[in-house]
């Protein structure tokens, strides 16, 4: 079967809504994928064993799903990657987690890499990508000496929380520097976790002023596998650099098609 519009998979979070689990994806991500990358968003439920969902042979199912898709977008989330996934103990018991999403996305990443499917990952997705390749995370960046607090100001409204928060230094000659047309730009900052040890096979594309890794790509320029810590989906059409990221993702998908 062939199609002209790229089908781009977006894995869902599992959220509690009035005591019932719902599989959800934020509209801002769907909008950016649909209009920024010019693809049709295909929501992938977190088909892993959960409170009300029995275990499934998701490795086989997900391979079949991915065979029908042209790209994979990993969105952000309030939930964090379970520290057990990178061999660490939970530092704080109230860390929001989503074990079903972990089980689903980590399999999706490995399969997408194997199948040469372009990947764009944002925030939690960026962290998942690093973990899938064997890297580790800081669970509370603000508690790590040398780093500043990268979390949003919760006293502000949504627009205020997503406003530009700090400079970002782009690696000269890197993909993002080419897309931005500069080596320094500004980004929003809405995260508590961050990269501790970058996995082998990943190339640093950008850092915050405190040195925290803000973006990386697969160390193989012939393939599009890009992760960013900030939220370029937020009002992407009004920010040329953000729009360029989603366009580049869409272009890579169409080239593969």
Tab-separated table of C-alpha atoms in Angstrom:
chain	number	residue	atom	x	y	z
A	1	UNK	CA	0.000	0.000	0.000
A	2	UNK	CA	1.327	3.448	-0.922
A	3	UNK	CA	0.210	6.855	0.287
A	4	UNK	CA	1.192	10.449	-0.448
A	5	UNK	CA	0.656	11.959	3.000
A	6	UNK	CA	3.262	10.819	5.566
A	7	UNK	CA	1.868	8.885	8.517
A	8	UNK	CA	3.692	9.969	11.674
A	9	UNK	CA	3.312	7.913	14.828
A	10	UNK	CA	2.972	9.672	18.183
A	11	UNK	CA	3.001	7.459	21.307
A	12	UNK	CA	0.417	8.370	23.937
A	13	UNK	CA	0.733	8.969	27.663
A	14	UNK	CA	-1.495	7.113	30.083
A	15	UNK	CA	-3.261	9.704	32.228
A	16	UNK	CA	-5.759	9.366	35.033
A	17	UNK	CA	-9.023	11.133	34.221
A	18	UNK	CA	-11.505	10.907	37.071
A	19	UNK	CA	-10.090	7.590	38.184
A	20	UNK	CA	-9.960	6.022	34.732
A	21	UNK	CA	-6.828	5.598	32.548
A	22	UNK	CA	-6.925	7.455	29.239
A	23	UNK	CA	-4.353	7.307	26.434
A	24	UNK	CA	-3.637	10.926	25.502
A	25	UNK	CA	-1.463	13.163	23.317
A	26	UNK	CA	-1.346	16.942	23.746
A	27	UNK	CA	-2.968	18.888	20.928
A	28	UNK	CA	0.079	21.147	20.535
A	29	UNK	CA	2.154	18.133	19.472
A	30	UNK	CA	-0.515	16.917	17.065
A	31	UNK	CA	-0.790	20.408	15.576
A	32	UNK	CA	2.982	20.790	15.076
A	33	UNK	CA	3.307	17.371	13.432
A	34	UNK	CA	0.277	17.903	11.200
A	35	UNK	CA	1.050	21.451	10.086
A	36	UNK	CA	4.785	21.796	10.733
A	37	UNK	CA	5.847	18.442	9.284
A	38	UNK	CA	2.882	18.158	6.887
A	39	UNK	CA	2.018	14.650	8.020
A	40	UNK	CA	-0.979	12.816	9.430
A	41	UNK	CA	-0.575	12.135	13.172
A	42	UNK	CA	-1.222	8.503	14.098
A	43	UNK	CA	-1.710	8.072	17.852
A	44	UNK	CA	-0.084	4.933	19.264
A	45	UNK	CA	-1.610	3.751	22.572
A	46	UNK	CA	0.740	2.585	25.329
A	47	UNK	CA	0.175	-1.105	24.763
A	48	UNK	CA	2.016	-2.396	27.793
A	49	UNK	CA	0.666	-4.086	30.865
A	50	UNK	CA	-1.073	-1.586	33.114
A	51	UNK	CA	-3.704	-1.370	35.809
A	52	UNK	CA	-6.530	-2.321	33.449
A	53	UNK	CA	-4.642	-3.507	30.370
A	54	UNK	CA	-3.334	-7.039	30.140
A	55	UNK	CA	0.148	-7.716	28.803
A	56	UNK	CA	0.375	-8.033	25.021
A	57	UNK	CA	3.080	-9.217	22.669
A	58	UNK	CA	3.784	-5.598	21.833
A	59	UNK	CA	7.180	-6.195	20.222
A	60	UNK	CA	5.464	-8.002	17.336
A	61	UNK	CA	2.509	-5.612	17.276
A	62	UNK	CA	4.693	-2.492	17.278
A	63	UNK	CA	6.869	-3.734	14.449
A	64	UNK	CA	3.769	-4.238	12.335
A	65	UNK	CA	2.477	-0.783	13.286
A	66	UNK	CA	5.787	0.891	12.440
A	67	UNK	CA	5.896	-0.875	9.079
A	68	UNK	CA	2.830	1.192	8.148
A	69	UNK	CA	4.308	4.496	9.373
A	70	UNK	CA	6.793	6.940	7.859
A	71	UNK	CA	8.025	8.827	10.930
A	72	UNK	CA	8.025	8.685	14.724
A	73	UNK	CA	7.512	11.722	16.961
A	74	UNK	CA	8.145	11.334	20.710
A	75	UNK	CA	6.313	14.076	22.633
A	76	UNK	CA	6.901	15.606	26.035
A	77	UNK	CA	4.913	14.691	29.122
A	78	UNK	CA	4.404	15.549	32.776
A	79	UNK	CA	5.598	11.999	33.528
A	80	UNK	CA	9.292	11.098	33.639
A	81	UNK	CA	11.219	8.059	32.467
A	82	UNK	CA	11.352	5.481	35.262
A	83	UNK	CA	14.917	5.592	36.732
A	84	UNK	CA	14.982	1.789	36.756
A	85	UNK	CA	15.206	2.009	32.962
A	86	UNK	CA	18.713	3.458	33.248
A	87	UNK	CA	19.837	1.536	36.331
A	88	UNK	CA	19.123	4.181	38.982
A	89	UNK	CA	17.131	4.304	42.199
A	90	UNK	CA	14.127	6.585	42.536
A	91	UNK	CA	15.335	9.772	44.274
A	92	UNK	CA	11.910	11.061	45.248
A	93	UNK	CA	8.780	8.932	45.659
A	94	UNK	CA	6.509	11.576	44.140
A	95	UNK	CA	8.323	11.620	40.784
A	96	UNK	CA	5.532	11.310	38.193
A	97	UNK	CA	6.087	8.225	36.026
A	98	UNK	CA	4.288	6.409	33.233
A	99	UNK	CA	5.508	2.812	33.112
A	100	UNK	CA	3.242	1.881	30.200
A	101	UNK	CA	4.664	4.666	28.051
A	102	UNK	CA	8.221	3.611	28.980
A	103	UNK	CA	7.542	0.062	27.852
A	104	UNK	CA	5.995	1.226	24.585
A	105	UNK	CA	8.342	4.043	23.566
A	106	UNK	CA	11.609	2.264	24.291
A	107	UNK	CA	10.513	-0.587	22.043
A	108	UNK	CA	9.371	1.878	19.384
A	109	UNK	CA	12.744	3.627	19.403
A	110	UNK	CA	14.739	0.424	18.942
A	111	UNK	CA	12.441	-0.739	16.161
A	112	UNK	CA	12.431	2.641	14.402
A	113	UNK	CA	16.238	2.742	14.420
A	114	UNK	CA	16.359	-0.797	13.033
A	115	UNK	CA	13.831	0.123	10.324
A	116	UNK	CA	15.514	3.464	9.489
A	117	UNK	CA	12.408	5.509	10.346
A	118	UNK	CA	13.079	9.234	11.006
A	119	UNK	CA	12.625	10.262	14.651
A	120	UNK	CA	12.021	13.655	16.260
A	121	UNK	CA	11.930	13.636	20.069
A	122	UNK	CA	10.905	16.458	22.429
A	123	UNK	CA	11.471	16.809	26.196
A	124	UNK	CA	10.465	13.427	27.673
A	125	UNK	CA	10.954	11.950	24.227
A	126	UNK	CA	14.480	13.416	24.140
A	127	UNK	CA	15.196	11.737	27.473
A	128	UNK	CA	13.679	8.439	26.281
A	129	UNK	CA	15.907	8.519	23.217
A	130	UNK	CA	19.037	8.887	25.350
A	131	UNK	CA	17.943	6.084	27.683
A	132	UNK	CA	17.084	3.791	24.764
A	133	UNK	CA	20.652	4.191	23.478
A	134	UNK	CA	22.105	3.431	26.927
A	135	UNK	CA	22.469	6.898	28.449
A	136	UNK	CA	21.418	8.133	31.894
A	137	UNK	CA	19.441	11.063	33.317
A	138	UNK	CA	19.549	13.528	36.169
A	139	UNK	CA	16.213	13.095	37.971
A	140	UNK	CA	16.310	16.606	39.465
A	141	UNK	CA	18.590	18.908	37.496
A	142	UNK	CA	18.027	21.768	39.938
A	143	UNK	CA	19.617	19.660	42.694
A	144	UNK	CA	22.814	18.982	40.712
A	145	UNK	CA	25.725	21.289	41.489
A	146	UNK	CA	26.614	23.538	38.576
A	147	UNK	CA	23.219	23.500	36.888
A	148	UNK	CA	20.483	26.073	37.261
A	149	UNK	CA	16.770	25.387	37.654
A	150	UNK	CA	15.335	24.519	34.234
A	151	UNK	CA	11.734	24.228	35.415
A	152	UNK	CA	9.004	26.649	34.375
A	153	UNK	CA	7.607	29.315	36.694
A	154	UNK	CA	4.346	27.677	37.801
A	155	UNK	CA	2.952	31.026	39.001
A	156	UNK	CA	2.682	32.223	35.381
A	157	UNK	CA	-0.038	31.403	32.876
A	158	UNK	CA	0.666	28.891	30.114
A	159	UNK	CA	2.041	31.489	27.704
A	160	UNK	CA	4.333	32.800	30.426
A	161	UNK	CA	5.615	29.334	31.250
A	162	UNK	CA	6.500	28.707	27.589
A	163	UNK	CA	8.217	32.034	26.982
A	164	UNK	CA	11.905	32.135	26.064
A	165	UNK	CA	13.894	31.280	29.175
A	166	UNK	CA	17.605	31.160	28.327
A	167	UNK	CA	20.199	31.253	25.576
A	168	UNK	CA	21.222	28.053	23.840
A	169	UNK	CA	24.609	27.489	22.230
A	170	UNK	CA	24.433	25.475	19.016
A	171	UNK	CA	27.317	23.292	17.868
A	172	UNK	CA	29.043	25.033	14.931
A	173	UNK	CA	28.311	23.204	11.698
A	174	UNK	CA	25.620	21.061	13.336
A	175	UNK	CA	22.124	20.428	12.020
A	176	UNK	CA	20.459	22.877	14.415
A	177	UNK	CA	22.997	25.630	13.733
A	178	UNK	CA	22.181	25.271	10.042
A	179	UNK	CA	18.427	25.376	10.709
A	180	UNK	CA	18.738	28.390	13.029
A	181	UNK	CA	21.234	30.244	10.850
A	182	UNK	CA	23.109	31.119	14.048
A	183	UNK	CA	25.219	29.586	16.798
A	184	UNK	CA	23.274	31.150	19.682
A	185	UNK	CA	19.501	31.303	20.024
A	186	UNK	CA	16.876	31.283	22.766
A	187	UNK	CA	14.521	28.531	23.890
A	188	UNK	CA	11.845	27.874	26.481
A	189	UNK	CA	12.633	25.658	29.475
A	190	UNK	CA	10.054	23.358	31.052
A	191	UNK	CA	11.795	20.319	32.484
A	192	UNK	CA	13.059	18.908	35.761
A	193	UNK	CA	15.085	16.031	34.349
A	194	UNK	CA	18.028	16.253	31.978
A	195	UNK	CA	20.913	14.396	30.398
A	196	UNK	CA	23.509	12.997	32.800
A	197	UNK	CA	25.579	10.692	30.590
A	198	UNK	CA	24.963	10.990	26.868
A	199	UNK	CA	24.699	7.596	25.202
A	200	UNK	CA	27.323	6.382	22.775
A	201	UNK	CA	26.418	7.039	19.172
A	202	UNK	CA	24.801	10.425	19.879
A	203	UNK	CA	26.262	13.802	18.868
A	204	UNK	CA	25.695	16.973	20.917
A	205	UNK	CA	23.845	19.599	18.901
A	206	UNK	CA	23.274	22.232	21.603
A	207	UNK	CA	23.915	23.138	25.247
A	208	UNK	CA	22.407	25.556	27.742
A	209	UNK	CA	24.703	28.225	29.278
A	210	UNK	CA	25.258	25.955	32.304
A	211	UNK	CA	26.519	23.176	30.036
A	212	UNK	CA	23.417	20.959	30.169
A	213	UNK	CA	22.827	19.165	26.871
A	214	UNK	CA	19.795	20.649	25.138
A	215	UNK	CA	19.861	18.707	21.865
A	216	UNK	CA	21.539	15.766	20.186
A	217	UNK	CA	21.288	13.757	16.991
A	218	UNK	CA	22.343	10.333	15.868
A	219	UNK	CA	26.032	10.403	14.975
A	220	UNK	CA	25.164	9.441	11.402
A	221	UNK	CA	24.228	12.444	9.304
A	222	UNK	CA	22.613	10.265	6.651
A	223	UNK	CA	19.715	9.553	9.050
A	224	UNK	CA	17.283	11.925	10.787
A	225	UNK	CA	17.209	11.092	14.506
A	226	UNK	CA	17.013	14.314	16.525
A	227	UNK	CA	16.190	14.966	20.180
A	228	UNK	CA	15.610	18.384	21.778
A	229	UNK	CA	15.058	19.147	25.456
A	230	UNK	CA	12.878	22.234	25.016
A	231	UNK	CA	9.408	22.548	23.418
A	232	UNK	CA	9.622	23.665	19.765
A	233	UNK	CA	6.004	22.613	19.199
A	234	UNK	CA	4.794	25.578	21.242
A	235	UNK	CA	3.597	28.251	18.774
A	236	UNK	CA	6.046	26.808	16.262
A	237	UNK	CA	4.572	28.791	13.370
A	238	UNK	CA	5.532	32.060	15.099
A	239	UNK	CA	9.154	30.988	15.687
A	240	UNK	CA	11.141	30.377	12.474
A	241	UNK	CA	13.740	28.147	14.181
A	242	UNK	CA	11.049	25.916	15.681
A	243	UNK	CA	9.186	25.747	12.373
A	244	UNK	CA	12.432	24.784	10.611
A	245	UNK	CA	12.871	21.775	12.943
A	246	UNK	CA	9.444	20.349	12.114
A	247	UNK	CA	9.916	21.090	8.419
A	248	UNK	CA	13.277	19.265	8.418
A	249	UNK	CA	11.613	16.278	10.100
A	250	UNK	CA	8.878	16.229	7.464
A	251	UNK	CA	11.401	16.603	4.647
A	252	UNK	CA	13.443	13.654	5.953
A	253	UNK	CA	10.288	11.537	6.101
A	254	UNK	CA	9.286	12.415	2.536
A	255	UNK	CA	12.803	11.723	1.289
A	256	UNK	CA	12.639	8.243	2.831
A	257	UNK	CA	9.181	7.667	1.308
